[in-house]
């Protein structure tokens, strides 16, 4: 291209009418088109959607204190994308070369604007993809903590969710993406002046910001509908969004400096949110004043359109939020035992309260399986609790028969592998049945003599299993000293289930171990009989609280 350019310069100066000049001009235009396509390919190779970890970090990132600065872009502002300098240098070189060497084409600004257009399209699409992925992550990780967004499904065709938390997260992510674009454009230096940079940024920002502005307008429209249904508490959704705007205001104004059209649209949205929040709060204050003035006849304060009362919505939302968050809140406990006990205590309390207050009648009128679903959750937690106790004791149900391979037996069941392998060991004396056994003492001696010939490795393994069991029983006892089960019915149910399941496992383990002479000091490993183990299991609940459930 440099040689063609020099030849064009020569003909243009000495013989512009020569046919060679026309041929070189066409060839030069074709070369510039190829470079433009190369620039487009390099864009797609260089810029990709940000990775999941970075996007999640942006979603969870806390907004810095407003008083700590003016929100302007500084050297400390984080660049989201880690792009190698050599890739940026290549893009910068191609764009600059085509901008400086376009004097021989018919359209002086064609090639330069083509590069900027392709850059805008690429970056604009990346912002859109990142915002869409942000929404997907919000939906996947959404757990109702304080369900200020929940609405009553009175008319599903008219009612949507006020996803204010999701919207606030998207606002923060958008500002970070905008800041990243400013930093990247400054590094690339594709524009010749600040005014050109502002135009370029407007073209990059307009689609992503337009989607966010449309969602904000939808929030105000939904709030207006909620106000008409006397759901004034829904104003919390708008306050969440306004708080987010307050937190990001400095960054937003800074990043949109010079991009006046987008900034004006955001200002208008904030004004609409403030206006709708003011109207809703005034309506809510009037509602509260009516409650105070008509306390003796507050039953008359109901929605004008005869729909579901606000108190009903709040109660159901609270129950739903509690049920949804039990498992998450239980993660505070480090031991699995206490996690299960926490969940079962709360679910049992919910069930008892539902029956005590006759709420179950209303639930069953809507869904005949409503109470059964909650009960099934409790039953499932009981199974998890029993399995967790068995894990601590290293007790597992083992099959009655296994394959001939000791390795497969060991993988299928730790206990079954050792116990059955001891019976099926090829080292056993296959002729022991030929001996005549005249009394119990002689029989026991013969069995002991026979079983001492089992594999040393399996004897060691059986000893380690009993050591694990004894240590596990000590751990299980200590953990149960730290728990409380206020409801006596739940406590008795758990005790019965543990005795039923664990004692059966222990009996099989104990009986088969007693038939194997794996040690000369049996009491060192087998410390409890089956009856003593059952007593220990029942004693696990003696130290737990059995006070009446809190009302």
PDB file of C-alpha atoms in Angstrom, residues 231-432:
ATOM      1  CA  UNK A 231     -50.316  -1.218  47.275  1.00  0.00           C
ATOM      2  CA  UNK A 232     -48.473   1.853  48.461  1.00  0.00           C
ATOM      3  CA  UNK A 233     -45.781  -0.272  50.063  1.00  0.00           C
ATOM      4  CA  UNK A 234     -44.513  -0.937  46.547  1.00  0.00           C
ATOM      5  CA  UNK A 235     -42.915   2.511  46.656  1.00  0.00           C
ATOM      6  CA  UNK A 236     -39.986   0.719  48.279  1.00  0.00           C
ATOM      7  CA  UNK A 237     -39.078  -0.505  44.805  1.00  0.00           C
ATOM      8  CA  UNK A 238     -38.723   3.029  43.495  1.00  0.00           C
ATOM      9  CA  UNK A 239     -36.796   4.114  46.573  1.00  0.00           C
ATOM     10  CA  UNK A 240     -34.290   1.321  45.945  1.00  0.00           C
ATOM     11  CA  UNK A 241     -33.750   2.653  42.411  1.00  0.00           C
ATOM     12  CA  UNK A 242     -33.507   6.270  43.579  1.00  0.00           C
ATOM     13  CA  UNK A 243     -30.944   5.275  46.168  1.00  0.00           C
ATOM     14  CA  UNK A 244     -28.888   3.627  43.434  1.00  0.00           C
ATOM     15  CA  UNK A 245     -29.090   6.751  41.278  1.00  0.00           C
ATOM     16  CA  UNK A 246     -27.881   8.791  44.244  1.00  0.00           C
ATOM     17  CA  UNK A 247     -24.933   6.455  44.731  1.00  0.00           C
ATOM     18  CA  UNK A 248     -23.845   6.465  41.095  1.00  0.00           C
ATOM     19  CA  UNK A 249     -24.765  10.078  40.282  1.00  0.00           C
ATOM     20  CA  UNK A 250     -21.195  11.432  40.295  1.00  0.00           C
ATOM     21  CA  UNK A 251     -19.894   8.573  38.147  1.00  0.00           C
ATOM     22  CA  UNK A 252     -22.861   8.845  35.777  1.00  0.00           C
ATOM     23  CA  UNK A 253     -22.504  12.598  35.270  1.00  0.00           C
ATOM     24  CA  UNK A 254     -18.752  12.261  34.777  1.00  0.00           C
ATOM     25  CA  UNK A 255     -18.900   9.456  32.234  1.00  0.00           C
ATOM     26  CA  UNK A 256     -21.660  11.218  30.257  1.00  0.00           C
ATOM     27  CA  UNK A 257     -19.896  14.573  30.219  1.00  0.00           C
ATOM     28  CA  UNK A 258     -20.371  15.880  26.694  1.00  0.00           C
ATOM     29  CA  UNK A 259     -22.885  13.144  25.855  1.00  0.00           C
ATOM     30  CA  UNK A 260     -25.744  15.504  26.627  1.00  0.00           C
ATOM     31  CA  UNK A 261     -28.592  13.609  24.965  1.00  0.00           C
ATOM     32  CA  UNK A 262     -28.126  10.518  27.131  1.00  0.00           C
ATOM     33  CA  UNK A 263     -27.525  12.559  30.288  1.00  0.00           C
ATOM     34  CA  UNK A 264     -30.747  14.549  29.743  1.00  0.00           C
ATOM     35  CA  UNK A 265     -32.721  11.313  29.347  1.00  0.00           C
ATOM     36  CA  UNK A 266     -31.375  10.004  32.657  1.00  0.00           C
ATOM     37  CA  UNK A 267     -32.231  13.309  34.372  1.00  0.00           C
ATOM     38  CA  UNK A 268     -35.797  13.082  33.097  1.00  0.00           C
ATOM     39  CA  UNK A 269     -36.104   9.499  34.333  1.00  0.00           C
ATOM     40  CA  UNK A 270     -34.937  10.479  37.815  1.00  0.00           C
ATOM     41  CA  UNK A 271     -37.474  13.317  37.871  1.00  0.00           C
ATOM     42  CA  UNK A 272     -40.265  10.883  36.920  1.00  0.00           C
ATOM     43  CA  UNK A 273     -39.184   8.469  39.638  1.00  0.00           C
ATOM     44  CA  UNK A 274     -39.098  11.258  42.214  1.00  0.00           C
ATOM     45  CA  UNK A 275     -42.503  12.543  41.153  1.00  0.00           C
ATOM     46  CA  UNK A 276     -44.133   9.100  41.285  1.00  0.00           C
ATOM     47  CA  UNK A 277     -42.513   8.316  44.637  1.00  0.00           C
ATOM     48  CA  UNK A 278     -43.748  11.627  46.062  1.00  0.00           C
ATOM     49  CA  UNK A 279     -47.299  10.961  44.909  1.00  0.00           C
ATOM     50  CA  UNK A 280     -47.280   7.404  46.242  1.00  0.00           C
ATOM     51  CA  UNK A 281     -45.838   8.409  49.613  1.00  0.00           C
ATOM     52  CA  UNK A 282     -48.448  11.150  49.983  1.00  0.00           C
ATOM     53  CA  UNK A 283     -51.172   8.626  49.230  1.00  0.00           C
ATOM     54  CA  UNK A 284     -49.687   6.226  51.767  1.00  0.00           C
ATOM     55  CA  UNK A 285     -49.573   8.951  54.443  1.00  0.00           C
ATOM     56  CA  UNK A 286     -53.228   9.691  53.792  1.00  0.00           C
ATOM     57  CA  UNK A 287     -53.982   5.990  54.172  1.00  0.00           C
ATOM     58  CA  UNK A 288     -52.187   5.881  57.524  1.00  0.00           C
ATOM     59  CA  UNK A 289     -54.051   8.959  58.688  1.00  0.00           C
ATOM     60  CA  UNK A 290     -57.340   7.237  57.864  1.00  0.00           C
ATOM     61  CA  UNK A 291     -56.241   4.269  59.949  1.00  0.00           C
ATOM     62  CA  UNK A 292     -55.566   6.577  62.901  1.00  0.00           C
ATOM     63  CA  UNK A 293     -58.806   8.522  62.532  1.00  0.00           C
ATOM     64  CA  UNK A 294     -60.965   5.417  62.083  1.00  0.00           C
ATOM     65  CA  UNK A 295     -59.236   3.009  64.420  1.00  0.00           C
ATOM     66  CA  UNK A 296     -62.567   1.908  65.780  1.00  0.00           C
ATOM     67  CA  UNK A 297     -63.830   0.961  62.326  1.00  0.00           C
ATOM     68  CA  UNK A 298     -60.622   0.166  60.506  1.00  0.00           C
ATOM     69  CA  UNK A 299     -62.294  -2.839  58.922  1.00  0.00           C
ATOM     70  CA  UNK A 300     -63.790  -0.378  56.436  1.00  0.00           C
ATOM     71  CA  UNK A 301     -60.350   0.599  55.134  1.00  0.00           C
ATOM     72  CA  UNK A 302     -60.083  -1.721  52.193  1.00  0.00           C
ATOM     73  CA  UNK A 303     -58.998  -1.421  48.543  1.00  0.00           C
ATOM     74  CA  UNK A 304     -61.545   0.565  46.540  1.00  0.00           C
ATOM     75  CA  UNK A 305     -61.642  -2.020  43.758  1.00  0.00           C
ATOM     76  CA  UNK A 306     -62.478  -4.857  46.156  1.00  0.00           C
ATOM     77  CA  UNK A 307     -59.266  -6.754  45.500  1.00  0.00           C
ATOM     78  CA  UNK A 308     -57.011  -8.549  47.992  1.00  0.00           C
ATOM     79  CA  UNK A 309     -56.193  -6.607  51.156  1.00  0.00           C
ATOM     80  CA  UNK A 310     -52.655  -5.309  51.577  1.00  0.00           C
ATOM     81  CA  UNK A 311     -52.236  -7.125  54.905  1.00  0.00           C
ATOM     82  CA  UNK A 312     -52.978 -10.427  53.161  1.00  0.00           C
ATOM     83  CA  UNK A 313     -50.272  -9.739  50.605  1.00  0.00           C
ATOM     84  CA  UNK A 314     -47.734  -8.787  53.253  1.00  0.00           C
ATOM     85  CA  UNK A 315     -48.366 -11.919  55.333  1.00  0.00           C
ATOM     86  CA  UNK A 316     -48.127 -14.302  52.378  1.00  0.00           C
ATOM     87  CA  UNK A 317     -45.010 -12.531  51.106  1.00  0.00           C
ATOM     88  CA  UNK A 318     -43.415 -12.857  54.530  1.00  0.00           C
ATOM     89  CA  UNK A 319     -44.166 -16.593  54.697  1.00  0.00           C
ATOM     90  CA  UNK A 320     -42.859 -17.097  51.164  1.00  0.00           C
ATOM     91  CA  UNK A 321     -39.686 -15.154  51.910  1.00  0.00           C
ATOM     92  CA  UNK A 322     -39.102 -17.143  55.095  1.00  0.00           C
ATOM     93  CA  UNK A 323     -39.544 -20.508  53.395  1.00  0.00           C
ATOM     94  CA  UNK A 324     -37.288 -19.445  50.526  1.00  0.00           C
ATOM     95  CA  UNK A 325     -34.491 -18.186  52.736  1.00  0.00           C
ATOM     96  CA  UNK A 326     -34.319 -20.920  55.378  1.00  0.00           C
ATOM     97  CA  UNK A 327     -31.704 -22.947  53.537  1.00  0.00           C
ATOM     98  CA  UNK A 328     -29.612 -19.888  52.738  1.00  0.00           C
ATOM     99  CA  UNK A 329     -29.695 -18.609  56.305  1.00  0.00           C
ATOM    100  CA  UNK A 330     -28.779 -22.045  57.631  1.00  0.00           C
ATOM    101  CA  UNK A 331     -25.432 -21.729  55.840  1.00  0.00           C
ATOM    102  CA  UNK A 332     -24.301 -19.511  58.694  1.00  0.00           C
ATOM    103  CA  UNK A 333     -23.777 -22.678  60.746  1.00  0.00           C
ATOM    104  CA  UNK A 334     -20.532 -24.499  60.101  1.00  0.00           C
ATOM    105  CA  UNK A 335     -21.836 -27.977  61.026  1.00  0.00           C
ATOM    106  CA  UNK A 336     -24.322 -29.762  58.791  1.00  0.00           C
ATOM    107  CA  UNK A 337     -26.177 -31.075  61.862  1.00  0.00           C
ATOM    108  CA  UNK A 338     -27.045 -27.601  63.087  1.00  0.00           C
ATOM    109  CA  UNK A 339     -28.031 -26.530  59.581  1.00  0.00           C
ATOM    110  CA  UNK A 340     -30.604 -29.319  59.396  1.00  0.00           C
ATOM    111  CA  UNK A 341     -31.876 -28.704  62.949  1.00  0.00           C
ATOM    112  CA  UNK A 342     -32.284 -24.975  62.201  1.00  0.00           C
ATOM    113  CA  UNK A 343     -34.320 -25.687  59.082  1.00  0.00           C
ATOM    114  CA  UNK A 344     -36.482 -28.334  60.749  1.00  0.00           C
ATOM    115  CA  UNK A 345     -37.175 -26.162  63.808  1.00  0.00           C
ATOM    116  CA  UNK A 346     -38.397 -23.310  61.616  1.00  0.00           C
ATOM    117  CA  UNK A 347     -40.447 -25.478  59.252  1.00  0.00           C
ATOM    118  CA  UNK A 348     -42.086 -27.248  62.192  1.00  0.00           C
ATOM    119  CA  UNK A 349     -42.933 -23.884  63.735  1.00  0.00           C
ATOM    120  CA  UNK A 350     -44.481 -22.720  60.456  1.00  0.00           C
ATOM    121  CA  UNK A 351     -46.596 -25.868  60.208  1.00  0.00           C
ATOM    122  CA  UNK A 352     -47.783 -25.583  63.804  1.00  0.00           C
ATOM    123  CA  UNK A 353     -48.633 -21.892  63.317  1.00  0.00           C
ATOM    124  CA  UNK A 354     -50.527 -22.582  60.101  1.00  0.00           C
ATOM    125  CA  UNK A 355     -52.759 -25.107  61.854  1.00  0.00           C
ATOM    126  CA  UNK A 356     -53.108 -23.072  65.032  1.00  0.00           C
ATOM    127  CA  UNK A 357     -54.290 -19.972  63.147  1.00  0.00           C
ATOM    128  CA  UNK A 358     -56.451 -21.948  60.682  1.00  0.00           C
ATOM    129  CA  UNK A 359     -54.449 -20.517  57.773  1.00  0.00           C
ATOM    130  CA  UNK A 360     -54.316 -24.029  56.369  1.00  0.00           C
ATOM    131  CA  UNK A 361     -57.993 -23.768  55.433  1.00  0.00           C
ATOM    132  CA  UNK A 362     -57.273 -20.827  53.128  1.00  0.00           C
ATOM    133  CA  UNK A 363     -54.188 -22.514  51.734  1.00  0.00           C
ATOM    134  CA  UNK A 364     -56.062 -25.726  51.021  1.00  0.00           C
ATOM    135  CA  UNK A 365     -58.849 -23.793  49.304  1.00  0.00           C
ATOM    136  CA  UNK A 366     -56.302 -22.544  46.780  1.00  0.00           C
ATOM    137  CA  UNK A 367     -54.057 -25.600  46.612  1.00  0.00           C
ATOM    138  CA  UNK A 368     -55.029 -28.954  48.108  1.00  0.00           C
ATOM    139  CA  UNK A 369     -51.364 -29.930  48.293  1.00  0.00           C
ATOM    140  CA  UNK A 370     -50.156 -26.688  49.902  1.00  0.00           C
ATOM    141  CA  UNK A 371     -49.699 -28.046  53.433  1.00  0.00           C
ATOM    142  CA  UNK A 372     -48.480 -31.395  52.117  1.00  0.00           C
ATOM    143  CA  UNK A 373     -45.741 -29.613  50.193  1.00  0.00           C
ATOM    144  CA  UNK A 374     -44.455 -27.923  53.340  1.00  0.00           C
ATOM    145  CA  UNK A 375     -44.675 -31.223  55.219  1.00  0.00           C
ATOM    146  CA  UNK A 376     -42.725 -32.970  52.461  1.00  0.00           C
ATOM    147  CA  UNK A 377     -39.959 -30.396  52.868  1.00  0.00           C
ATOM    148  CA  UNK A 378     -39.769 -31.248  56.564  1.00  0.00           C
ATOM    149  CA  UNK A 379     -39.671 -34.990  55.825  1.00  0.00           C
ATOM    150  CA  UNK A 380     -36.903 -34.416  53.324  1.00  0.00           C
ATOM    151  CA  UNK A 381     -34.870 -32.510  55.910  1.00  0.00           C
ATOM    152  CA  UNK A 382     -35.344 -35.374  58.365  1.00  0.00           C
ATOM    153  CA  UNK A 383     -33.857 -37.777  55.832  1.00  0.00           C
ATOM    154  CA  UNK A 384     -30.928 -35.426  55.251  1.00  0.00           C
ATOM    155  CA  UNK A 385     -30.429 -35.192  59.000  1.00  0.00           C
ATOM    156  CA  UNK A 386     -30.340 -38.994  59.411  1.00  0.00           C
ATOM    157  CA  UNK A 387     -27.955 -39.329  56.493  1.00  0.00           C
ATOM    158  CA  UNK A 388     -25.721 -36.651  57.982  1.00  0.00           C
ATOM    159  CA  UNK A 389     -25.576 -38.516  61.314  1.00  0.00           C
ATOM    160  CA  UNK A 390     -24.737 -41.739  59.457  1.00  0.00           C
ATOM    161  CA  UNK A 391     -21.967 -39.910  57.614  1.00  0.00           C
ATOM    162  CA  UNK A 392     -20.436 -38.711  60.856  1.00  0.00           C
ATOM    163  CA  UNK A 393     -20.533 -42.252  62.257  1.00  0.00           C
ATOM    164  CA  UNK A 394     -19.202 -43.650  58.964  1.00  0.00           C
ATOM    165  CA  UNK A 395     -22.173 -46.016  58.833  1.00  0.00           C
ATOM    166  CA  UNK A 396     -23.433 -47.037  55.428  1.00  0.00           C
ATOM    167  CA  UNK A 397     -25.953 -49.645  54.335  1.00  0.00           C
ATOM    168  CA  UNK A 398     -24.052 -52.431  52.591  1.00  0.00           C
ATOM    169  CA  UNK A 399     -25.289 -55.073  50.136  1.00  0.00           C
ATOM    170  CA  UNK A 400     -25.900 -58.676  51.096  1.00  0.00           C
ATOM    171  CA  UNK A 401     -23.832 -59.987  48.201  1.00  0.00           C
ATOM    172  CA  UNK A 402     -20.917 -58.634  46.289  1.00  0.00           C
ATOM    173  CA  UNK A 403     -18.733 -59.645  43.368  1.00  0.00           C
ATOM    174  CA  UNK A 404     -15.650 -61.750  43.718  1.00  0.00           C
ATOM    175  CA  UNK A 405     -13.285 -58.808  43.394  1.00  0.00           C
ATOM    176  CA  UNK A 406     -12.265 -57.330  46.720  1.00  0.00           C
ATOM    177  CA  UNK A 407     -11.679 -53.984  45.037  1.00  0.00           C
ATOM    178  CA  UNK A 408     -15.248 -53.788  43.731  1.00  0.00           C
ATOM    179  CA  UNK A 409     -16.549 -54.830  47.113  1.00  0.00           C
ATOM    180  CA  UNK A 410     -14.559 -52.085  48.796  1.00  0.00           C
ATOM    181  CA  UNK A 411     -15.864 -49.434  46.402  1.00  0.00           C
ATOM    182  CA  UNK A 412     -19.459 -50.586  46.749  1.00  0.00           C
ATOM    183  CA  UNK A 413     -19.436 -50.484  50.532  1.00  0.00           C
ATOM    184  CA  UNK A 414     -16.648 -49.928  53.001  1.00  0.00           C
ATOM    185  CA  UNK A 415     -18.234 -52.096  55.638  1.00  0.00           C
ATOM    186  CA  UNK A 416     -19.570 -54.749  53.334  1.00  0.00           C
ATOM    187  CA  UNK A 417     -16.224 -55.082  51.598  1.00  0.00           C
ATOM    188  CA  UNK A 418     -14.343 -55.913  54.765  1.00  0.00           C
ATOM    189  CA  UNK A 419     -16.967 -58.121  56.330  1.00  0.00           C
ATOM    190  CA  UNK A 420     -17.814 -60.112  53.222  1.00  0.00           C
ATOM    191  CA  UNK A 421     -14.211 -60.301  52.111  1.00  0.00           C
ATOM    192  CA  UNK A 422     -13.393 -61.866  55.439  1.00  0.00           C
ATOM    193  CA  UNK A 423     -15.863 -64.619  54.653  1.00  0.00           C
ATOM    194  CA  UNK A 424     -14.947 -64.982  50.998  1.00  0.00           C
ATOM    195  CA  UNK A 425     -11.191 -64.665  51.452  1.00  0.00           C
ATOM    196  CA  UNK A 426      -9.252 -67.282  49.447  1.00  0.00           C
ATOM    197  CA  UNK A 427      -6.910 -67.664  52.407  1.00  0.00           C
ATOM    198  CA  UNK A 428      -9.618 -69.336  54.462  1.00  0.00           C
ATOM    199  CA  UNK A 429      -9.216 -72.995  55.248  1.00  0.00           C
ATOM    200  CA  UNK A 430     -11.827 -74.659  53.019  1.00  0.00           C
ATOM    201  CA  UNK A 431     -11.475 -77.923  54.931  1.00  0.00           C
ATOM    202  CA  UNK A 432     -12.555 -76.567  58.312  1.00  0.00           C
TER     203      UNK A 432
END
